[in-house]
XYZ file of N, CA and C in Angstrom:
447
model
N 51.042 9.070 -35.088
C 51.686 7.871 -34.599
C 52.186 7.062 -35.780
N 53.387 6.518 -35.630
C 53.950 5.606 -36.620
C 54.072 4.236 -35.982
N 53.959 3.206 -36.797
C 54.106 1.838 -36.309
C 55.143 1.132 -37.168
N 56.100 0.488 -36.516
C 57.141 -0.286 -37.188
C 57.013 -1.723 -36.717
N 57.004 -2.648 -37.665
C 56.822 -4.060 -37.327
C 57.753 -4.926 -38.155
N 58.317 -5.949 -37.522
C 59.108 -6.950 -38.231
C 58.479 -8.298 -37.964
N 58.332 -9.056 -39.004
C 57.823 -10.411 -38.867
C 56.319 -10.494 -38.775
N 55.883 -11.728 -38.700
C 54.468 -12.024 -38.515
C 54.360 -12.813 -37.223
N 53.191 -13.237 -36.924
C 52.941 -13.964 -35.684
C 53.921 -15.113 -35.468
N 54.219 -15.853 -36.534
C 55.060 -17.041 -36.419
C 56.564 -16.781 -36.549
N 56.953 -15.586 -37.034
C 58.383 -15.342 -37.236
C 58.790 -13.941 -36.781
N 58.284 -13.517 -35.647
C 58.555 -12.180 -35.134
C 60.016 -12.029 -34.719
N 60.519 -10.801 -34.824
C 61.916 -10.526 -34.505
C 62.014 -9.240 -33.695
N 61.724 -9.309 -32.406
C 61.665 -8.099 -31.586
C 63.022 -7.407 -31.436
N 64.094 -8.166 -31.252
C 65.405 -7.541 -31.118
C 65.822 -6.891 -32.427
N 65.543 -7.547 -33.524
C 65.921 -6.995 -34.816
C 65.171 -5.703 -35.114
N 63.893 -5.664 -34.809
C 63.149 -4.422 -35.052
C 63.724 -3.297 -34.206
N 64.100 -3.589 -32.969
C 64.650 -2.547 -32.101
C 65.981 -2.041 -32.646
N 66.835 -2.947 -33.132
C 68.127 -2.545 -33.686
C 67.968 -1.698 -34.944
N 67.087 -2.118 -35.840
C 66.854 -1.351 -37.067
C 66.246 0.001 -36.723
N 65.271 0.019 -35.829
C 64.647 1.283 -35.470
C 65.639 2.216 -34.783
N 66.539 1.677 -33.969
C 67.549 2.510 -33.302
C 68.441 3.209 -34.329
N 68.845 2.481 -35.364
C 69.641 3.095 -36.433
C 68.842 4.176 -37.144
N 67.592 3.866 -37.428
C 66.704 4.833 -38.078
C 66.558 6.085 -37.208
N 66.356 5.900 -35.921
C 66.161 7.016 -35.008
C 67.398 7.907 -34.949
N 68.588 7.320 -34.940
C 69.821 8.118 -34.951
C 69.879 9.001 -36.194
N 69.558 8.425 -37.342
C 69.516 9.202 -38.587
C 68.453 10.290 -38.494
N 67.258 9.939 -38.034
C 66.125 10.857 -37.979
C 66.430 12.067 -37.098
N 67.044 11.832 -35.960
C 67.350 12.938 -35.034
C 68.320 13.944 -35.658
N 69.264 13.450 -36.448
C 70.212 14.348 -37.109
C 69.560 15.077 -38.285
N 68.793 14.354 -39.078
C 68.178 14.936 -40.279
C 67.015 15.856 -39.943
N 66.243 15.530 -38.921
C 65.038 16.298 -38.570
C 65.076 16.702 -37.093
N 65.948 17.643 -36.734
C 66.089 18.009 -35.319
C 64.842 18.656 -34.711
N 63.941 19.166 -35.522
C 62.737 19.813 -34.991
C 61.604 18.824 -34.733
N 61.814 17.571 -35.059
C 60.807 16.546 -34.780
C 61.241 15.852 -33.491
N 60.482 16.076 -32.448
C 60.828 15.534 -31.138
C 60.010 14.281 -30.856
N 60.680 13.250 -30.421
C 60.014 11.996 -30.089
C 59.414 12.129 -28.695
N 58.129 11.905 -28.606
C 57.441 11.964 -27.315
C 57.487 10.627 -26.597
N 57.360 9.554 -27.386
C 57.183 8.242 -26.783
C 57.537 7.168 -27.800
N 58.294 6.184 -27.359
C 58.581 5.003 -28.171
C 58.220 3.804 -27.309
N 57.377 2.935 -27.841
C 56.951 1.767 -27.063
C 57.070 0.507 -27.912
N 57.843 -0.453 -27.413
C 57.941 -1.761 -28.062
C 56.859 -2.637 -27.450
N 55.892 -3.023 -28.252
C 54.785 -3.857 -27.779
C 55.118 -5.324 -28.007
N 55.199 -6.064 -26.925
C 55.481 -7.493 -26.993
C 54.253 -8.311 -26.582
N 53.169 -7.640 -26.251
C 51.994 -8.301 -25.692
C 50.932 -8.658 -26.733
N 51.222 -8.416 -27.995
C 50.256 -8.728 -29.036
C 50.832 -9.816 -29.934
N 50.119 -10.174 -30.982
C 50.531 -11.287 -31.846
C 51.925 -11.090 -32.439
N 52.266 -9.860 -32.824
C 53.558 -9.588 -33.431
C 54.214 -8.394 -32.737
N 55.475 -8.525 -32.315
C 56.153 -7.375 -31.723
C 56.195 -6.203 -32.710
N 55.947 -5.011 -32.198
C 55.971 -3.818 -33.031
C 56.259 -2.606 -32.158
N 56.687 -1.527 -32.805
C 57.023 -0.292 -32.102
C 56.025 0.797 -32.479
N 55.510 1.484 -31.467
C 54.672 2.666 -31.672
C 55.536 3.890 -31.366
N 55.470 4.900 -32.222
C 56.244 6.118 -32.030
C 55.303 7.319 -32.135
N 55.360 8.167 -31.116
C 54.600 9.421 -31.149
C 55.601 10.570 -31.145
N 55.308 11.605 -31.917
C 56.241 12.728 -32.021
C 55.501 14.048 -32.120
N 56.259 15.122 -31.937
C 55.720 16.471 -32.055
C 56.696 17.288 -32.911
N 56.142 18.235 -33.641
C 56.920 19.078 -34.550
C 57.102 20.449 -33.902
N 58.356 20.862 -33.683
C 58.640 22.142 -33.047
C 59.323 23.098 -34.015
N 59.058 24.393 -33.810
C 59.749 25.444 -34.545
C 59.891 26.641 -33.615
N 60.700 27.597 -34.013
C 60.875 28.810 -33.227
C 60.017 29.904 -33.855
N 59.120 30.483 -33.064
C 58.217 31.513 -33.611
C 58.934 32.864 -33.707
N 58.212 33.874 -34.186
C 58.802 35.202 -34.416
C 59.304 35.869 -33.138
N 58.859 35.406 -31.964
C 59.312 35.953 -30.685
C 60.429 35.135 -30.055
N 60.889 34.105 -30.764
C 61.957 33.262 -30.246
C 61.493 32.157 -29.324
N 60.180 31.955 -29.259
C 59.621 30.898 -28.417
C 59.479 29.600 -29.205
N 59.581 28.484 -28.499
C 59.336 27.194 -29.130
C 57.824 27.032 -29.289
N 57.410 26.703 -30.486
C 55.994 26.503 -30.780
C 55.845 25.161 -31.481
N 54.624 24.684 -31.557
C 54.339 23.395 -32.184
C 53.615 23.628 -33.498
N 54.109 23.011 -34.555
C 53.471 23.128 -35.860
C 54.268 22.378 -36.905
N 53.611 21.448 -37.567
C 54.293 20.605 -38.541
C 54.826 21.391 -39.737
N 53.987 22.188 -40.388
C 54.398 22.905 -41.600
C 55.554 23.868 -41.318
N 55.456 24.617 -40.222
C 56.514 25.578 -39.886
C 57.797 24.875 -39.453
N 57.663 23.742 -38.785
C 58.858 22.972 -38.404
C 59.580 22.465 -39.644
N 58.833 21.949 -40.597
C 59.436 21.467 -41.846
C 60.094 22.612 -42.608
N 59.444 23.766 -42.610
C 60.012 24.939 -43.271
C 61.316 25.348 -42.595
N 61.328 25.357 -41.268
C 62.522 25.728 -40.520
C 63.671 24.757 -40.780
N 63.340 23.493 -41.024
C 64.371 22.484 -41.328
C 64.723 22.471 -42.814
N 64.124 23.388 -43.573
C 64.371 23.546 -45.008
C 64.013 22.307 -45.816
N 62.911 21.666 -45.439
C 62.409 20.522 -46.199
C 61.507 21.072 -47.301
N 61.872 20.805 -48.537
C 61.121 21.300 -49.686
C 59.936 20.393 -50.000
N 58.968 20.936 -50.697
C 57.884 20.097 -51.214
C 58.415 19.365 -52.446
N 57.750 18.285 -52.881
C 58.251 17.498 -54.021
C 58.527 18.325 -55.276
N 57.670 19.297 -55.579
C 57.866 20.147 -56.750
C 57.796 21.608 -56.315
N 58.949 22.205 -55.976
C 58.964 23.590 -55.491
C 58.429 24.615 -56.500
N 58.372 24.243 -57.779
C 57.876 25.181 -58.796
C 56.351 25.289 -58.778
N 55.705 24.370 -58.077
C 54.245 24.382 -57.984
C 53.829 24.827 -56.593
N 52.602 25.365 -56.460
C 52.147 25.819 -55.146
C 51.931 24.662 -54.169
N 51.936 25.012 -52.887
C 51.657 24.027 -51.847
C 50.231 23.529 -52.037
N 50.075 22.223 -51.944
C 48.752 21.617 -52.069
C 48.752 20.290 -51.329
N 47.619 19.655 -51.340
C 47.501 18.338 -50.712
C 48.471 17.337 -51.345
N 48.748 17.527 -52.634
C 49.630 16.611 -53.359
C 51.022 17.173 -53.610
N 51.351 18.281 -52.949
C 52.670 18.889 -53.121
C 53.008 19.702 -51.866
N 53.483 19.000 -50.842
C 53.812 19.676 -49.589
C 55.045 19.041 -48.952
N 55.644 19.768 -48.029
C 56.891 19.309 -47.399
C 56.722 18.007 -46.629
N 55.546 17.759 -46.074
C 55.309 16.503 -45.343
C 55.488 15.303 -46.264
N 55.135 15.469 -47.538
C 55.321 14.381 -48.508
C 56.809 14.067 -48.671
N 57.630 15.095 -48.734
C 59.075 14.895 -48.864
C 59.624 14.222 -47.609
N 59.203 14.708 -46.453
C 59.614 14.110 -45.182
C 59.265 12.618 -45.145
N 58.017 12.302 -45.455
C 57.561 10.912 -45.420
C 58.355 10.049 -46.394
N 58.579 10.553 -47.602
C 59.335 9.798 -48.603
C 60.771 9.554 -48.140
N 61.411 10.580 -47.578
C 62.783 10.415 -47.094
C 62.853 9.397 -45.959
N 61.882 9.455 -45.050
C 61.868 8.505 -43.930
C 61.655 7.080 -44.423
N 60.735 6.898 -45.339
C 60.498 5.557 -45.889
C 61.730 5.033 -46.606
N 62.373 5.905 -47.390
C 63.569 5.474 -48.118
C 64.683 5.074 -47.159
N 64.833 5.827 -46.076
C 65.870 5.488 -45.098
C 65.573 4.145 -44.443
N 64.313 3.921 -44.092
C 63.945 2.638 -43.487
C 64.210 1.492 -44.469
N 63.885 1.703 -45.732
C 64.132 0.663 -46.739
C 65.631 0.412 -46.901
N 66.427 1.469 -46.860
C 67.881 1.334 -46.942
C 68.411 0.506 -45.772
N 67.911 0.780 -44.578
C 68.343 0.025 -43.400
C 67.904 -1.430 -43.479
N 66.716 -1.661 -44.004
C 66.235 -3.039 -44.187
C 67.148 -3.800 -45.138
N 67.485 -3.164 -46.246
C 68.370 -3.803 -47.235
C 69.719 -4.129 -46.608
N 70.243 -3.215 -45.797
C 71.536 -3.426 -45.155
C 71.505 -4.619 -44.199
N 70.328 -4.957 -43.690
C 70.169 -6.102 -42.778
C 69.747 -7.369 -43.516
N 69.763 -7.319 -44.850
C 69.451 -8.519 -45.622
C 68.002 -8.680 -46.010
N 67.233 -7.618 -45.925
C 65.825 -7.675 -46.326
C 65.672 -7.183 -47.750
N 64.752 -7.766 -48.463
C 64.373 -7.258 -49.772
C 63.271 -6.244 -49.541
N 63.243 -5.230 -50.365
C 62.187 -4.240 -50.222
C 61.321 -4.233 -51.468
N 60.091 -3.857 -51.264
C 59.137 -3.786 -52.361
C 58.719 -2.341 -52.511
N 59.051 -1.750 -53.663
C 58.663 -0.367 -53.926
C 57.169 -0.299 -54.148
N 56.564 0.738 -53.611
C 55.138 0.967 -53.805
C 54.933 2.404 -54.257
N 53.754 2.683 -54.722
C 53.420 4.029 -55.181
C 53.641 5.047 -54.075
N 53.893 6.301 -54.469
C 54.121 7.374 -53.499
C 52.992 7.489 -52.492
N 51.796 7.221 -52.940
C 50.642 7.395 -52.058
C 50.415 6.203 -51.127
N 51.238 5.171 -51.267
C 51.047 3.982 -50.429
C 51.210 4.329 -48.959
N 50.339 3.809 -48.138
C 50.407 4.067 -46.707
C 51.273 3.044 -45.994
N 51.531 1.912 -46.633
C 52.309 0.858 -45.994
C 53.386 0.375 -46.948
N 54.584 0.175 -46.420
C 55.681 -0.378 -47.187
C 56.010 -1.734 -46.599
N 56.328 -2.690 -47.433
C 56.640 -4.030 -46.952
C 57.994 -4.455 -47.490
N 58.785 -5.103 -46.655
C 60.011 -5.736 -47.133
C 60.155 -7.076 -46.425
N 60.863 -7.984 -47.040
C 60.991 -9.330 -46.485
C 62.362 -9.894 -46.809
N 62.769 -10.860 -46.016
C 64.026 -11.552 -46.296
C 63.816 -12.469 -47.489
N 64.871 -12.712 -48.226
C 64.772 -13.571 -49.408
C 64.196 -14.938 -49.054
N 64.582 -15.472 -47.917
C 64.111 -16.804 -47.512
C 62.624 -16.815 -47.179
N 62.070 -15.645 -46.866
C 60.658 -15.549 -46.496
C 59.836 -14.907 -47.606
N 60.209 -15.124 -48.839
C 59.519 -14.474 -49.959
C 58.010 -14.560 -49.801
N 57.388 -13.423 -49.966
C 55.933 -13.364 -49.885
C 55.398 -13.158 -48.480
N 56.241 -13.260 -47.467
C 55.794 -13.062 -46.085
C 56.252 -11.681 -45.618
N 55.345 -10.805 -45.223
C 55.756 -9.481 -44.762
C 56.687 -9.581 -43.561
N 57.707 -8.740 -43.552
C 58.629 -8.740 -42.433
C 58.739 -7.390 -41.762
N 58.749 -6.316 -42.529
C 58.789 -4.996 -41.915
C 57.692 -4.158 -42.539
N 56.957 -3.495 -41.696
C 55.897 -2.621 -42.180
C 56.078 -1.280 -41.498
N 56.146 -0.227 -42.271
C 56.193 1.106 -41.692
C 54.911 1.795 -42.078
N 54.222 2.295 -41.130
C 52.922 2.890 -41.403
C 52.957 4.398 -41.444
N 52.058 4.958 -42.199
C 51.897 6.398 -42.261
C 51.328 6.872 -40.921
N 51.817 7.998 -40.424
C 51.288 8.479 -39.149
C 49.764 8.625 -39.187
N 49.121 8.204 -38.121
C 47.666 8.330 -37.997
C 47.380 9.588 -37.201
N 46.503 10.417 -37.695
C 46.143 11.642 -36.997
C 44.844 11.405 -36.257
N 44.892 11.569 -34.943
C 43.692 11.398 -34.138
C 43.060 12.758 -33.916
N 41.749 12.808 -34.039
C 41.026 14.067 -33.851
C 40.464 14.156 -32.465
């Protein structure tokens, strides 16, 4: 699950988050056709409006059937790991490239809407950007997908 949020309790922007996410989703569907969105929910019933997104990773197996699997879906979409010269590992896999590309696209869309973005380390689970007028106040947060067991 991914969570996208704009604003805080006192300065929430539900329409703006939906517009930015819609642009992001259009890009995502073209760039990652094997990632299927299961559910998108705009939550307006909590302190800050936010969007929850659930997705599934599909690929075509050796028999031509649609199967579910993140690593094989990324491989089928030709998403490389950060350093192709090194073996696949926890710190060098295609999911890292996918996550980085998605975060960068979201930051690009934020900038286009007048938000400043704050770069964080590759391993950061949360990215924050804010409008210049709201310096220091988080405005958009994109979260790393949470895996439920």
